[in-house]
Every structure is written in structure tokens, then in C-alpha cells.
PDB file of C-alpha atoms in Angstrom:
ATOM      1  CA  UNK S   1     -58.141 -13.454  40.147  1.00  0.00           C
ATOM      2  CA  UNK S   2     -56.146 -11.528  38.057  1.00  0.00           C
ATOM      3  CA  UNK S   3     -54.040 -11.491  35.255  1.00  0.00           C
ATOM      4  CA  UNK S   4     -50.790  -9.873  35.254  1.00  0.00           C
ATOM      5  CA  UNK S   5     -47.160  -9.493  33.218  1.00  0.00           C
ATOM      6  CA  UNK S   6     -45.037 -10.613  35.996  1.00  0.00           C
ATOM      7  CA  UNK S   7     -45.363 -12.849  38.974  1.00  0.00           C
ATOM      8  CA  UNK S   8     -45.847 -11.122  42.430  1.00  0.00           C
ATOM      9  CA  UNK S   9     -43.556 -11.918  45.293  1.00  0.00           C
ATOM     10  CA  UNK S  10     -45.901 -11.187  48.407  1.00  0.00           C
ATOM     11  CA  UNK S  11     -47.483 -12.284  51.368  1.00  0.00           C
ATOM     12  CA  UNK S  12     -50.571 -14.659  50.456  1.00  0.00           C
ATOM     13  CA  UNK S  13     -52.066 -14.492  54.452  1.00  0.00           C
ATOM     14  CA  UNK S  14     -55.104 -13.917  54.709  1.00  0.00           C
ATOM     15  CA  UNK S  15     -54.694 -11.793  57.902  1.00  0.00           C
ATOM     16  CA  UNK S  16     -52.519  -9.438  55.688  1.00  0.00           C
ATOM     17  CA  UNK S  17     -56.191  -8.559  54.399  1.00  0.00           C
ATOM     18  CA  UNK S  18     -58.947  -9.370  56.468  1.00  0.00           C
ATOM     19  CA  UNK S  19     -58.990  -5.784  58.660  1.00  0.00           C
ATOM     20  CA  UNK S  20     -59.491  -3.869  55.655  1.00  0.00           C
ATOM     21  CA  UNK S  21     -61.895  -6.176  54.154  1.00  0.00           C
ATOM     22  CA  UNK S  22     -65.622  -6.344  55.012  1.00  0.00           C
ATOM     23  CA  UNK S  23     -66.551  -9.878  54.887  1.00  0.00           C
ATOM     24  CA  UNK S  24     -69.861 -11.913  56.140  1.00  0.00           C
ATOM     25  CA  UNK S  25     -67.773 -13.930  58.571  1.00  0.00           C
ATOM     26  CA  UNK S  26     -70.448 -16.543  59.333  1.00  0.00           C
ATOM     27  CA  UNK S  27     -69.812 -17.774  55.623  1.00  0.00           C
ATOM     28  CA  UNK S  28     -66.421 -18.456  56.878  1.00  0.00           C
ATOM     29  CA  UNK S  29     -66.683 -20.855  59.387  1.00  0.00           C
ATOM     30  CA  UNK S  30     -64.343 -24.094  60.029  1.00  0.00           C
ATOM     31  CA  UNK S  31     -67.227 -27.224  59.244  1.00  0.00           C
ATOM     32  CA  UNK S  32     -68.502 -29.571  61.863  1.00  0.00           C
ATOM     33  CA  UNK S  33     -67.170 -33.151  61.206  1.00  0.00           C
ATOM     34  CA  UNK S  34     -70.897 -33.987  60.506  1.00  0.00           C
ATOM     35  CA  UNK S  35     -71.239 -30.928  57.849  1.00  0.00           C
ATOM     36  CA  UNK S  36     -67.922 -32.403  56.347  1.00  0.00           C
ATOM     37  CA  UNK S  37     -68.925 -35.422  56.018  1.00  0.00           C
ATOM     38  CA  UNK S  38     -72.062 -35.153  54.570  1.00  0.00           C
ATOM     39  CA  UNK S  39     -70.330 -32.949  51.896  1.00  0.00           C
ATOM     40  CA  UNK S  40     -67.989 -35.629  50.759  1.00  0.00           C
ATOM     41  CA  UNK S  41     -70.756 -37.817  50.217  1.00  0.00           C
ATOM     42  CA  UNK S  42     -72.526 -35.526  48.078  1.00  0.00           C
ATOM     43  CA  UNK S  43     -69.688 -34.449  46.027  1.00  0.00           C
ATOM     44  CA  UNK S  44     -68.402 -38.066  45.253  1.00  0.00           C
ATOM     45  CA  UNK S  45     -72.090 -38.542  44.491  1.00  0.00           C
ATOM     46  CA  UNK S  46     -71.453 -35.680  41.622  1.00  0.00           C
ATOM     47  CA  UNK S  47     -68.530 -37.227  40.235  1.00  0.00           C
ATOM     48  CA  UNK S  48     -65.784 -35.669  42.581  1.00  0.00           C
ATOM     49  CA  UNK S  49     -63.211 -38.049  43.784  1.00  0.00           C
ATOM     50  CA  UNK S  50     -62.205 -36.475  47.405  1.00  0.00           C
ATOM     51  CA  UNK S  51     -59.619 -36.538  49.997  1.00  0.00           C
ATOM     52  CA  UNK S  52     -59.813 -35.214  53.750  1.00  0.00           C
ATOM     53  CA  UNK S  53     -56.923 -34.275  55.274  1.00  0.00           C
ATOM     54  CA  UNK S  54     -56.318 -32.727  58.570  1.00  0.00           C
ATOM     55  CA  UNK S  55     -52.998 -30.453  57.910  1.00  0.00           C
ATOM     56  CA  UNK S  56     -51.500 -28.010  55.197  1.00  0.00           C
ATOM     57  CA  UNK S  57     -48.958 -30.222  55.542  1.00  0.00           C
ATOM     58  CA  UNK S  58     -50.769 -32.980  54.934  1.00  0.00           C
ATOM     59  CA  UNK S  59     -52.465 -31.322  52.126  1.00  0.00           C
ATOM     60  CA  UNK S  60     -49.188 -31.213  50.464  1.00  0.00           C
ATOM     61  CA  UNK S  61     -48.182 -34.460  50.750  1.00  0.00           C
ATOM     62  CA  UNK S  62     -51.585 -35.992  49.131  1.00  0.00           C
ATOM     63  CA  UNK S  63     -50.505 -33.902  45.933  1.00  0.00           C
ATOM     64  CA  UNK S  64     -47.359 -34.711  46.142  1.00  0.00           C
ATOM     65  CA  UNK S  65     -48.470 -38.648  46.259  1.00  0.00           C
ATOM     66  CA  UNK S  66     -51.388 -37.784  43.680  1.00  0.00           C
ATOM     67  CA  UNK S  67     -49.580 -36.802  40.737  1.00  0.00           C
ATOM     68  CA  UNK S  68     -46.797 -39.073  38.766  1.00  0.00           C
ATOM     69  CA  UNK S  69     -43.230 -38.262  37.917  1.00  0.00           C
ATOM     70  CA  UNK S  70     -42.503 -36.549  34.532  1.00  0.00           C
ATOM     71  CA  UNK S  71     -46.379 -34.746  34.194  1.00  0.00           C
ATOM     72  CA  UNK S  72     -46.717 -31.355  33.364  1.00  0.00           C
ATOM     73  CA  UNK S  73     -47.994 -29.454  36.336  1.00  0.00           C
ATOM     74  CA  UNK S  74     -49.643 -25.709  36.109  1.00  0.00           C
ATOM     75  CA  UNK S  75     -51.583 -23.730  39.330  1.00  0.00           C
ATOM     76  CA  UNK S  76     -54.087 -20.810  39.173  1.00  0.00           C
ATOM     77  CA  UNK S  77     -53.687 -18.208  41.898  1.00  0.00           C
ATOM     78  CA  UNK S  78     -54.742 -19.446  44.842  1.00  0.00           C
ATOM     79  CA  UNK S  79     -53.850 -18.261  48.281  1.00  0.00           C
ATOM     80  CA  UNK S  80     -54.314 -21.851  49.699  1.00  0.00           C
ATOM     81  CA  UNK S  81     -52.024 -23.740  47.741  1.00  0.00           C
ATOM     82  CA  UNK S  82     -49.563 -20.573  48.983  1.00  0.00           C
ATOM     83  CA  UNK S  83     -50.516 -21.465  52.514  1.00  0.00           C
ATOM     84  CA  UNK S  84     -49.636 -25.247  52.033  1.00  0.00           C
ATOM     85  CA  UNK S  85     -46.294 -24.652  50.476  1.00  0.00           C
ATOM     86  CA  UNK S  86     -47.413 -26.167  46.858  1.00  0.00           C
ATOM     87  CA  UNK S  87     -46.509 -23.198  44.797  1.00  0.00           C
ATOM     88  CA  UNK S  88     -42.585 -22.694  46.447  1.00  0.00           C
ATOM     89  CA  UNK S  89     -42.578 -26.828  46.216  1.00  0.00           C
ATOM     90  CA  UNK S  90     -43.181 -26.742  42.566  1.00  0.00           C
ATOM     91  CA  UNK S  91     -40.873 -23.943  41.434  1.00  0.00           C
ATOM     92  CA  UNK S  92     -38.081 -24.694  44.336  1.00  0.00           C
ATOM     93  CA  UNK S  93     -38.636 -28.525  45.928  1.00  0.00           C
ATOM     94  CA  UNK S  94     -37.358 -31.737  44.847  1.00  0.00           C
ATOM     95  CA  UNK S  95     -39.875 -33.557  41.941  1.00  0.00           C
ATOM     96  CA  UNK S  96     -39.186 -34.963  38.930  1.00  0.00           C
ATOM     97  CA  UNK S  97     -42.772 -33.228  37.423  1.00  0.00           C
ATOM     98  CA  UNK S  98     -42.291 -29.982  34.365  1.00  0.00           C
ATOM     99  CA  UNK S  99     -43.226 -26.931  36.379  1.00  0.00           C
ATOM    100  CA  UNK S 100     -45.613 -24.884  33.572  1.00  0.00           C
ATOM    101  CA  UNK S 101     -45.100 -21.744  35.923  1.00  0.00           C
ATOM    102  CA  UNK S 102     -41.583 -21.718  35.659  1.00  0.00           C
ATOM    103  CA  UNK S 103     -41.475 -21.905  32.145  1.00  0.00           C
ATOM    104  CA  UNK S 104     -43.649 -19.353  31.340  1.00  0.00           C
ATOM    105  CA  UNK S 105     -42.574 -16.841  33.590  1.00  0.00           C
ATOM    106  CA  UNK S 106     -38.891 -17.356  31.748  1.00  0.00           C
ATOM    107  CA  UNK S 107     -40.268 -16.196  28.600  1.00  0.00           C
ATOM    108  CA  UNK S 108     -39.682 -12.896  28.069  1.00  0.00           C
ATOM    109  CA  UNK S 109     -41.692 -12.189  24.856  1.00  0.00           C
ATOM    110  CA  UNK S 110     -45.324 -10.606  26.738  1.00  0.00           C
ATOM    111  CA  UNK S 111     -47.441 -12.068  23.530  1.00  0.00           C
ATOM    112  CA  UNK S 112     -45.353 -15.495  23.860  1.00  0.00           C
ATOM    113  CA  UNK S 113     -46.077 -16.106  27.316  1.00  0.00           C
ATOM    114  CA  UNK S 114     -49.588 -15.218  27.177  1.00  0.00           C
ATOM    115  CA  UNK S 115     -50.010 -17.742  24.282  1.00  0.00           C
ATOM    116  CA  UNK S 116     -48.023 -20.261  26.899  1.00  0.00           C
ATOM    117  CA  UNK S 117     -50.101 -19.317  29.695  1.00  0.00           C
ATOM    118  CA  UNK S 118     -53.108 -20.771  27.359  1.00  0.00           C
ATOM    119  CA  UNK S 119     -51.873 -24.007  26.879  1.00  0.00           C
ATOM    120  CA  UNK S 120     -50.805 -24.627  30.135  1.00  0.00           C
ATOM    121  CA  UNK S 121     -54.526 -24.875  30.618  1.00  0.00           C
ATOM    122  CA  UNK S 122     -54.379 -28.499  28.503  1.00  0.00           C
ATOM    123  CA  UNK S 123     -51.280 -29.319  31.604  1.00  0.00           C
ATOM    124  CA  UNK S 124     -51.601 -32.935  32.526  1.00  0.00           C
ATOM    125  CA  UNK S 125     -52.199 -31.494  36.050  1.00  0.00           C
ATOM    126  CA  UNK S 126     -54.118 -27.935  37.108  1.00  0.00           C
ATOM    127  CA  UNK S 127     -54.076 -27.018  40.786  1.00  0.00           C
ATOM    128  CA  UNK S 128     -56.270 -24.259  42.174  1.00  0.00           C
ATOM    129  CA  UNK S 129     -58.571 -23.520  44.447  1.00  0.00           C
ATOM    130  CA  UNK S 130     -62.343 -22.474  45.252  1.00  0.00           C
ATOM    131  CA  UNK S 131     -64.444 -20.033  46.782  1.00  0.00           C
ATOM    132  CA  UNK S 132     -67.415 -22.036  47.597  1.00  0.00           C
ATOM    133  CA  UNK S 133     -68.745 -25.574  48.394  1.00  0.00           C
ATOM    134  CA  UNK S 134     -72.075 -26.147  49.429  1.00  0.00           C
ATOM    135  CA  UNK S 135     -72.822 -29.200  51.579  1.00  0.00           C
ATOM    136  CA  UNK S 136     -75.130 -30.136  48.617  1.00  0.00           C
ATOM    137  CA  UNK S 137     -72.056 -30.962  46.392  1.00  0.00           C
ATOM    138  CA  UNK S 138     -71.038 -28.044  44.446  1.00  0.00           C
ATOM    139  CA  UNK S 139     -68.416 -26.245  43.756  1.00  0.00           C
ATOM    140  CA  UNK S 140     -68.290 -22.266  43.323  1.00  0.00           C
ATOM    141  CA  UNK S 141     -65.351 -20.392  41.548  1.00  0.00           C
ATOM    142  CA  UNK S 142     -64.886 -16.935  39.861  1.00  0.00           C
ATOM    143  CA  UNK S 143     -61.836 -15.402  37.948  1.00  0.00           C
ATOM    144  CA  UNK S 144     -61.043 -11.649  36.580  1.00  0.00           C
ATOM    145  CA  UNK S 145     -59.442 -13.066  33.728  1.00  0.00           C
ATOM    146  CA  UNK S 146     -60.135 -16.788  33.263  1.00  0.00           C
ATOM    147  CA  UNK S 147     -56.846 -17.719  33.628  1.00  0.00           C
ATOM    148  CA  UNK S 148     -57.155 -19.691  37.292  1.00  0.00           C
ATOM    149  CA  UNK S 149     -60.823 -21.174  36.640  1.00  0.00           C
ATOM    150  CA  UNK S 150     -60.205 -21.601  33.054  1.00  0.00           C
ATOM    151  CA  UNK S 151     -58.542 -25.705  33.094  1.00  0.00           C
ATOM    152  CA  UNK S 152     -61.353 -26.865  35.269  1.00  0.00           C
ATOM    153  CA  UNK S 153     -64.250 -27.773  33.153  1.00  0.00           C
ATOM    154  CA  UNK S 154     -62.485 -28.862  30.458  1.00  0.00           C
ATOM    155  CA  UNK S 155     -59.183 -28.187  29.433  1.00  0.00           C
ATOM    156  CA  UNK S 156     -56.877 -30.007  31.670  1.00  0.00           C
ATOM    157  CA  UNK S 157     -56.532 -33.805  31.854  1.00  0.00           C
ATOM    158  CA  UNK S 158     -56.507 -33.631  35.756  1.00  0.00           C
ATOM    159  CA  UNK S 159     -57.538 -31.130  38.533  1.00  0.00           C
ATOM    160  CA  UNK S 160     -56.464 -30.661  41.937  1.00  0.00           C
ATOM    161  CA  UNK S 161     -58.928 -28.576  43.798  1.00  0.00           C
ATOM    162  CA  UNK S 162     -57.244 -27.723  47.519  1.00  0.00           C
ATOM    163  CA  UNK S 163     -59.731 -26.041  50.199  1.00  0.00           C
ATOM    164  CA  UNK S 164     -59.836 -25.692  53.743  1.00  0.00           C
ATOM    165  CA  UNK S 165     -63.204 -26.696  55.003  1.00  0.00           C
ATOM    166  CA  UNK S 166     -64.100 -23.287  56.164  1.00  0.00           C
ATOM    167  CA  UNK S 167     -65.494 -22.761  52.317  1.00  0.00           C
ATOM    168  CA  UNK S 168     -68.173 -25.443  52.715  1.00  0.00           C
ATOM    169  CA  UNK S 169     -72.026 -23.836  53.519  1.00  0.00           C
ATOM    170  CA  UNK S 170     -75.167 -25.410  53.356  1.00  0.00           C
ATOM    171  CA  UNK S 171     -76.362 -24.356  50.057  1.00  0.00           C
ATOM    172  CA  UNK S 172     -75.462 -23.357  46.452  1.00  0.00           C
ATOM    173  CA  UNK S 173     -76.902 -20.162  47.085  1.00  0.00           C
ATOM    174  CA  UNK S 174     -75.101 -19.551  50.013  1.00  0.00           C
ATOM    175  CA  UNK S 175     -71.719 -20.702  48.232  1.00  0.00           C
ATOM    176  CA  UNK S 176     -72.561 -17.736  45.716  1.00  0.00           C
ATOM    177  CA  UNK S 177     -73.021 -15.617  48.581  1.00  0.00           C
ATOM    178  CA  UNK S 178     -69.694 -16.348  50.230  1.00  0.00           C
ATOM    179  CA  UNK S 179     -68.098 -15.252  46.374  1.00  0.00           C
ATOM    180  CA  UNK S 180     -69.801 -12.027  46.538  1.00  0.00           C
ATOM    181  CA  UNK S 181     -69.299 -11.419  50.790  1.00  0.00           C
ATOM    182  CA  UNK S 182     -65.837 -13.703  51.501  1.00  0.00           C
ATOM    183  CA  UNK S 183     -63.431 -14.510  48.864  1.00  0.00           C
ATOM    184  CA  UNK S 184     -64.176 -11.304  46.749  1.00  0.00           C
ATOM    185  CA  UNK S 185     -63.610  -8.458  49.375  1.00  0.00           C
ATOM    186  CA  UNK S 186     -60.746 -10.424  50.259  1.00  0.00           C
ATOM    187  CA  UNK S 187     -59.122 -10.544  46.861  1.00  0.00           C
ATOM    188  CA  UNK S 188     -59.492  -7.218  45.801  1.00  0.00           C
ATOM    189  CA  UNK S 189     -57.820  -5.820  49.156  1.00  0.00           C
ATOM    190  CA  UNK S 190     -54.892  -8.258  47.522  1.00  0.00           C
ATOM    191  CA  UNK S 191     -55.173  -7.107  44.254  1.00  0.00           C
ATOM    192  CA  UNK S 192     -55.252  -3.237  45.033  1.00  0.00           C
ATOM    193  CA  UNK S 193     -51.841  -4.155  46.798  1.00  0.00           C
ATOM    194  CA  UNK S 194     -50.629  -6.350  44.189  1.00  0.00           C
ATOM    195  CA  UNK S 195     -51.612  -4.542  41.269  1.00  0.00           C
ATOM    196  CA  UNK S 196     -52.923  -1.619  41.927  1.00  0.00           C
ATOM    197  CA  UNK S 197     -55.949  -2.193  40.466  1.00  0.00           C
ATOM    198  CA  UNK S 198     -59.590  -3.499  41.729  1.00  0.00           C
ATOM    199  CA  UNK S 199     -60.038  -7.137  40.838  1.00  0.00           C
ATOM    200  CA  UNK S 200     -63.485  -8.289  39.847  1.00  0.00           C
ATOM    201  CA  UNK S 201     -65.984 -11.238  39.681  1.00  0.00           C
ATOM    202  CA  UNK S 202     -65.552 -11.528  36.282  1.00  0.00           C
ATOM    203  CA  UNK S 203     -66.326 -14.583  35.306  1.00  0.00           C
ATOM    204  CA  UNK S 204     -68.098 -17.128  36.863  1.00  0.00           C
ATOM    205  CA  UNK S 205     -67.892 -20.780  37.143  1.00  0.00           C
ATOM    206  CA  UNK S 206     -70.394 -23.279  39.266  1.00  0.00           C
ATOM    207  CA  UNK S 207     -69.277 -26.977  38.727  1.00  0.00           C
ATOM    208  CA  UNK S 208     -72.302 -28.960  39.679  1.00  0.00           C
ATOM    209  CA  UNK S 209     -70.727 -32.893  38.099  1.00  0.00           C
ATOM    210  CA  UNK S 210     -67.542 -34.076  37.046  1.00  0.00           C
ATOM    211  CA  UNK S 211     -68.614 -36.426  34.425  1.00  0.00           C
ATOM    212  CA  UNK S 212     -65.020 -38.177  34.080  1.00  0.00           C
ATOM    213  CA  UNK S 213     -64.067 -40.958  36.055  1.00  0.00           C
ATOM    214  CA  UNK S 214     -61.383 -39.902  38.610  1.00  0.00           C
ATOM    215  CA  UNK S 215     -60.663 -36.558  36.790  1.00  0.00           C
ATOM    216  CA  UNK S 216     -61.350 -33.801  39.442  1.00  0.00           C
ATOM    217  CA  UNK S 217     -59.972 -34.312  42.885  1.00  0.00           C
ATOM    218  CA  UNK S 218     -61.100 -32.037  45.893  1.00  0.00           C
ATOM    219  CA  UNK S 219     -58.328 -32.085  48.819  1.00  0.00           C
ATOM    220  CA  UNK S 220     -60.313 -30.922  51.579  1.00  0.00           C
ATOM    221  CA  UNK S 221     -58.494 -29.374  54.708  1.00  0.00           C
ATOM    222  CA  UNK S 222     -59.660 -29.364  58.042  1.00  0.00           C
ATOM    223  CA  UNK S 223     -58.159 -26.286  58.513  1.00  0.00           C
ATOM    224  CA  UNK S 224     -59.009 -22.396  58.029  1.00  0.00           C
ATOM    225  CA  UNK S 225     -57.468 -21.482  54.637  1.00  0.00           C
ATOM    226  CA  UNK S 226     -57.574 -19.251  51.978  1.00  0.00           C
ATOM    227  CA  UNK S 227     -60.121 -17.234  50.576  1.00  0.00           C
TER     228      UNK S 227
END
């Protein structure tokens, strides 16, 4: 949720976190195959295209199928697509796609690679992930800077939204909720350690319809990950 000079090389778990972190843990639930699936209805009812998966592994593999050689590719923080492998796959593994992050973080220039780091935004491909989905088919994100939520409404040609299925609650309300009591106590125990600063729920994103055909994909994992 942050915005920072330099990349961080650091543990993404989750459990690295969670004992300093007070979080509402029944807004953080793995979702009954019933709750999932009533979810995916609703959300490809709003324009979503998605894809259930069982594995982080599997997760993987479905982006790896989804996007085509030779795109650009560019991720927002997200502790999931750590947990997955994505991130290490793009800047180490064998692809024929242009890795944005790589690029950018060669640029040494501060003012440069901020001005890169905005038009990676337009990349042919964004990955990221989300703090919230309700079972009514929305989706619930927040950012200190912008920089991870910023390519989803708009800017990029394609998203890749990657969640484990223990973000999905009943209502939009309650996906707020599980910003302000889940994913944000979480973070900021990460970005005190990363940064040494508090992060913040900044701004504010709810995507309620993707209104292009086959734009915005949500990988949904039925597994316990991220924030």
C-alpha cells in the first residue's frame, strides 16, 4: 500500500504479521463451496470474467496460460501474488512477456522512475490483488499511494485480480469492514517493518462492474491467502 524508492526484499507471510496485528478474524474465513459459488455468479453477472482454482500453484499457472507472449506485464503490491510465486516468476522465471518491474527498478534517476512507474499503469497486463469481495459481486481495494489500485478502473488494457477465497463476505459493507479490521492492520504491521512508516487507507477504490468485455479477470483461490 505504499510507495517507496527501492524495492523491499522481505518475507510477504502473513503469519510474519498476524500476532501483532488485531484483526476481526471472522472476516477472514476460507468460503463454503456454496458461498463461492454464488459469488462467481454474481461477479460474472457484473462484468467480471472469473476463474476458480484450488492451489497457489494452480493460481500461477492460470496467469501464466492467461496472458500472451511479448505483453507488457506490471503488479501492484500484493502479498498474494508473493505467496503464489508470480512476482519471483516474472522478474526470475522463464516467459517471453516485458517485466515493467524490472525495468523500472533499473532506473536509477528517482524522478525517471516515478514517471515510469505511471505508465506502467497503461501495461497491457496489471496484476494485483484485493481486500474485499462480497458474495454480492464486488470488489473492495484501498492504496496509500495509488500506485497498486491505480490500473484497475481504467488505465490498463487487462487486469489480473488474484485472491484466496478467504476475502469473500456476504456484503459490500462487510467487504469495507474487512479493509478497515483485516487487510489494513495487517499491512501497516508490514509497512512499519518495511518502511518504517504507518501505511494508510488512503485511497479507496470499490469496483461494482467491469463494463469491458473480458477485461478484468478475478483468479479466485480456494486457499487462505494474503491480506
Amino acid at each position: 500500500m505504499l510507495i517507496h524508492s527501492t524495492p523491499i526484499n522481505m518475507s510477504q507471510q502473513k503469519s510474519d504479521y498476524v500476532d501483532h496485528a488485531d484483526i476481526d478474524e471472522s472476516l477472514d474465513e476460507l468460503a463454503s463451496d456454496a458461498t463461492i459459488e454464488e459469488t462467481v455468479e454474481n461477479l460474472e453477472e457484473s462484468g467480471f470474467e472469473v476463474v476458480v482454482v484450488d492451489s497457489a500453484d494452480d493460481a500461477l499457472a492460470e496467469i501464466q496460460s492467461l496472458i500472451p507472449a511479448d505483453a507488457s506485464v506490471m503488479n501492484g503490491h500484493s502479498t498474494t501474488l508473493e505467496e503464489i510465486g508470480f512476482v519471483e516468476y516474472l522478474s526470475d522465471g522463464d516467459h517471453e512477456w516485458e517485466s515493467l518491474p524490472d525495468e523500472i527498478w533499473s532506473i536509477d534517476d528517482d524522478a525517471k522512475r516515478q514517471a515510469a512507474r505511471r505508465e506502467s499503469q497503461t501495461a497491457d497486463y496489471f496484476l494485483g490483488g484485493i481486500n474485499g469481495i462480497s458474495q454480492t459481486g464486488e470488489l473492495v481495494a484501498a492504496d496509500r499511494s495509488g500506485s497498486r489500485i491505480g490500473a484497475y478502473p481504467f488505465a490498463a488494457e487487462n487486469v489480473v485480480i488474484v485472491s484466496g477465497v478467504n476475502k469473500i463476505v456476504p456484503t459490500l459493507d462487510d467487504a469495507l469492514d474487512r479493509l478497515e479490521s483485516v487487510a489494513y492492520p495487517l499491512e501497516n504491521e508490514r509497512a512499519k517493518e518495511a518502511y518504517g512508516v504507518d501505511s494508510a487507507i488512503a485511497k479507496q477504490l470499490i469496483l461494482r462492474q467491469e463494463l469491458e468485455d473480458e477485461r478484468t479477470t478475478v483468479v479466485l483461490v480456494r486457499e487462505h491467502l494474503g491480506y
